[in-house]
Amino acid sequence: MSYRSGTVVLLFLSGLLLPGLLFGAQYALPELPSPALYGNLLMDRASSRGGVKPVSFSHWTHRTRYTCRVCHDELEFDMAVGSTEIDCNDVKDGRYCGACHNGKQAFGRQDNCVYCHTGDIAFRSDQFAGFSRELTPDEFGNQIDWSQMMRRGQIEPLNYLYAKPSETSFEKTLKLDAAWGRIPPAVFPHKEHNQWVGCDTCHPDLFNIRKQGTEHFTMARILKGEFCGYCHLKVAFPINACERCHPGMSR
Amino acid sequence: MRKLWLGLMTIWILMPLPLHAGTVDINPEYNALNTQAQQSMALSPPELKELLLRCTNLQTRLPELSGAEKKIMHRKLRRLCALFSYVLASKQSPPK
């Protein structure tokens, strides 16, 4: 092999490998908790100060019964732990957790302080193994393929508490091209999101194509919790699952 | 007579608060607007303009409320109005 063709081969190889190597070197993926704890939260904006233990909340328990829309659109929980201003009178008066935890849909506030104020982020996680056994497995996060479960009707979460929303009318799948030539584009399916998330959770606060084009969706910003990272770091399947967003990428 | 009077007082006290205050319930319009978000792409620009108007009108009534209810409706209506104008804008000049 001549000197020249060797260089060409090298250049060719590094062209293929470099983006991946650079990506690995530049961005450290956050460490994932165990599947039973993925999406579990400890809320303590006011509890400790009020002399009670922090409140534990698990997404996996609740999302089998309710979509994100119910809590983050109708009930107006923030999508950031410890930021919604809640005092326990709200819960007593039927707001926030109290919209369901009223002794009818779910255990009520009275006499049940310790079911919420556990101070333990792993509260009832021992039940997770039994729960997840029958479900469609996945690699990361809760290691449950929530989209697939929805498609198969293995879960049928309620989409509203107070007023039934009109039929969703937008199913467009968008191809989001990378700023770098060799990176397979990311896909964004509206249909799969609409069944969980309300339009106004995303538009225009998170995604406003008029203000910033999609070329700003860099992985660096996604990993900081912007754009897709708003959900895909904490509750929806995590960033480790490259091929689910970049179908052309193989590991 | 005394029993009747006591009975009436009890009913009055047990009545939901907004009725005491004599305000007209904001909830039906609030819920009606909420239900429209998911189908907003199926609406025409005139329909969207109408919704946007109703949404901003309802925002001006928030001072009638107080406490957590006001806070929750304020947040929700801000996002809802913003969504209607976002969808309206993208219908009027779709992205390339």
Short mmCIF file of C-alpha atoms in Angstrom, two decimals, chain A residues 50-207:
data_model
loop_
_atom_site.label_atom_id
_atom_site.label_comp_id
_atom_site.label_asym_id
_atom_site.label_seq_id
_atom_site.Cartn_x
_atom_site.Cartn_y
_atom_site.Cartn_z
CA GLY A 50 -42.90 22.88 58.00
CA GLY A 51 -41.58 20.15 60.29
CA VAL A 52 -42.57 17.13 58.19
CA LYS A 53 -40.49 14.77 56.05
CA PRO A 54 -40.16 15.49 52.30
CA VAL A 55 -42.83 14.10 49.98
CA SER A 56 -42.01 11.11 47.78
CA PHE A 57 -43.61 10.81 44.36
CA SER A 58 -43.08 8.17 41.70
CA HIS A 59 -43.84 8.76 38.03
CA TRP A 60 -44.08 5.08 37.14
CA THR A 61 -46.93 4.48 39.61
CA HIS A 62 -48.89 7.44 38.35
CA ARG A 63 -48.27 7.35 34.59
CA THR A 64 -49.88 3.93 34.22
CA ARG A 65 -53.13 5.64 35.29
CA TYR A 66 -52.80 9.23 34.05
CA THR A 67 -51.06 10.97 31.17
CA CYS A 68 -48.55 13.78 31.73
CA ARG A 69 -51.22 16.16 30.47
CA VAL A 70 -53.39 15.56 33.55
CA CYS A 71 -50.75 16.69 36.04
CA HIS A 72 -48.62 19.08 34.05
CA ASP A 73 -51.39 20.72 32.02
CA GLU A 74 -54.62 20.47 34.02
CA LEU A 75 -53.25 20.49 37.56
CA GLU A 76 -50.29 22.75 36.73
CA PHE A 77 -47.44 20.92 38.42
CA ASP A 78 -44.15 22.37 37.16
CA MET A 79 -41.82 20.01 35.33
CA ALA A 80 -39.04 20.68 37.82
CA VAL A 81 -38.91 19.06 41.22
CA GLY A 82 -39.40 21.35 44.20
CA SER A 83 -40.57 24.34 42.18
CA THR A 84 -44.38 24.21 42.38
CA GLU A 85 -45.56 26.24 45.35
CA ILE A 86 -47.77 23.77 47.19
CA ASP A 87 -48.85 23.93 50.79
CA CYS A 88 -50.77 21.14 52.38
CA ASN A 89 -54.01 23.15 52.49
CA ASP A 90 -53.98 22.97 48.70
CA VAL A 91 -53.91 19.21 49.00
CA LYS A 92 -56.72 19.30 51.55
CA ASP A 93 -58.79 21.60 49.30
CA GLY A 94 -58.53 19.32 46.28
CA ARG A 95 -55.71 20.96 44.36
CA TYR A 96 -52.46 19.39 43.11
CA CYS A 97 -52.12 15.90 44.70
CA GLY A 98 -55.47 16.52 46.38
CA ALA A 99 -57.29 16.47 43.03
CA CYS A 100 -57.05 12.67 43.28
CA HIS A 101 -55.86 12.04 46.83
CA ASN A 102 -59.28 12.85 48.25
CA GLY A 103 -60.21 9.46 49.68
CA LYS A 104 -62.07 8.50 46.49
CA GLN A 105 -59.73 8.04 43.50
CA ALA A 106 -56.80 7.55 45.86
CA PHE A 107 -56.05 7.64 49.60
CA GLY A 108 -56.90 11.01 51.12
CA ARG A 109 -54.80 13.43 53.13
CA GLN A 110 -56.42 12.87 56.50
CA ASP A 111 -54.62 10.25 58.62
CA ASN A 112 -52.34 9.36 55.73
CA CYS A 113 -49.55 11.89 56.24
CA VAL A 114 -46.88 9.21 56.20
CA TYR A 115 -47.88 7.82 52.79
CA CYS A 116 -46.74 11.05 51.15
CA HIS A 117 -44.32 12.49 53.71
CA THR A 118 -42.06 9.45 53.66
CA GLY A 119 -38.72 11.21 53.22
CA ASP A 120 -37.74 8.15 51.19
CA ILE A 121 -37.21 8.44 47.44
CA ALA A 122 -37.34 4.63 47.18
CA PHE A 123 -40.77 4.39 48.86
CA ARG A 124 -42.52 1.21 47.62
CA SER A 125 -39.87 0.59 44.97
CA ASP A 126 -39.86 -3.02 46.14
CA GLN A 127 -43.14 -3.33 44.21
CA PHE A 128 -41.52 -2.30 40.94
CA ALA A 129 -40.14 -5.72 40.00
CA GLY A 130 -43.57 -7.33 40.21
CA PHE A 131 -45.10 -4.42 38.34
CA SER A 132 -42.63 -4.35 35.46
CA ARG A 133 -42.49 -8.11 34.89
CA GLU A 134 -45.50 -8.23 32.57
CA LEU A 135 -44.62 -5.08 30.66
CA THR A 136 -42.78 -4.44 27.41
CA PRO A 137 -39.09 -4.24 28.34
CA ASP A 138 -36.67 -1.56 27.17
CA GLU A 139 -33.00 -0.86 27.74
CA PHE A 140 -32.84 2.37 29.72
CA GLY A 141 -34.78 4.50 32.20
CA ASN A 142 -37.56 2.47 33.82
CA GLN A 143 -36.54 -0.23 31.31
CA ILE A 144 -40.16 -0.20 30.18
CA ASP A 145 -41.10 0.80 26.63
CA TRP A 146 -43.92 3.16 27.53
CA SER A 147 -44.75 4.04 23.90
CA GLN A 148 -45.08 0.40 22.96
CA MET A 149 -47.29 -0.26 25.99
CA MET A 150 -49.57 2.55 24.89
CA ARG A 151 -49.73 1.15 21.33
CA ARG A 152 -50.53 -2.34 22.60
CA GLY A 153 -53.15 -1.05 25.01
CA GLN A 154 -51.29 -2.58 27.98
CA ILE A 155 -52.01 0.68 29.77
CA GLU A 156 -54.82 3.15 29.16
CA PRO A 157 -54.03 6.21 31.22
CA LEU A 158 -56.77 8.82 31.66
CA ASN A 159 -56.10 11.97 29.68
CA TYR A 160 -58.12 14.42 31.77
CA LEU A 161 -59.78 14.98 35.14
CA TYR A 162 -62.08 17.96 34.58
CA ALA A 163 -62.83 18.57 30.90
CA LYS A 164 -62.45 16.08 28.06
CA PRO A 165 -60.06 17.48 25.45
CA SER A 166 -61.05 17.59 21.80
CA GLU A 167 -59.60 14.95 19.45
CA THR A 168 -55.93 15.59 18.68
CA SER A 169 -55.51 16.69 15.12
CA PHE A 170 -51.77 16.88 14.46
CA GLU A 171 -49.65 13.81 13.79
CA LYS A 172 -46.77 15.16 11.76
CA THR A 173 -43.37 13.48 12.24
CA LEU A 174 -40.51 15.94 11.85
CA LYS A 175 -37.00 15.13 10.73
CA LEU A 176 -34.54 17.31 12.65
CA ASP A 177 -31.30 17.59 10.72
CA ALA A 178 -27.99 17.70 12.54
CA ALA A 179 -25.67 20.65 12.31
CA TRP A 180 -22.91 18.11 11.62
CA GLY A 181 -23.01 16.41 8.25
CA ARG A 182 -22.47 12.79 9.25
CA ILE A 183 -24.91 12.57 12.17
CA PRO A 184 -28.11 10.76 11.25
CA PRO A 185 -31.02 13.18 11.81
CA ALA A 186 -33.21 12.99 14.89
CA VAL A 187 -36.93 12.29 14.46
CA PHE A 188 -39.72 13.87 16.40
CA PRO A 189 -43.09 12.07 16.16
CA HIS A 190 -45.98 14.32 17.23
CA LYS A 191 -48.39 11.39 17.41
CA GLU A 192 -46.42 9.52 20.06
CA HIS A 193 -46.07 12.66 22.15
CA ASN A 194 -49.62 13.95 21.86
CA GLN A 195 -50.99 10.87 23.57
CA TRP A 196 -49.00 11.84 26.69
CA VAL A 197 -48.24 15.54 26.58
CA GLY A 198 -50.48 18.55 25.89
CA CYS A 199 -49.50 20.89 23.02
CA ASP A 200 -49.06 23.86 25.34
CA THR A 201 -46.45 22.06 27.44
CA CYS A 202 -44.16 22.24 24.41
CA HIS A 203 -45.40 25.22 22.35
CA PRO A 204 -44.27 27.91 22.39
CA ASP A 205 -42.23 27.81 25.64
CA LEU A 206 -40.00 24.84 24.78
CA PHE A 207 -40.23 24.76 20.99
#
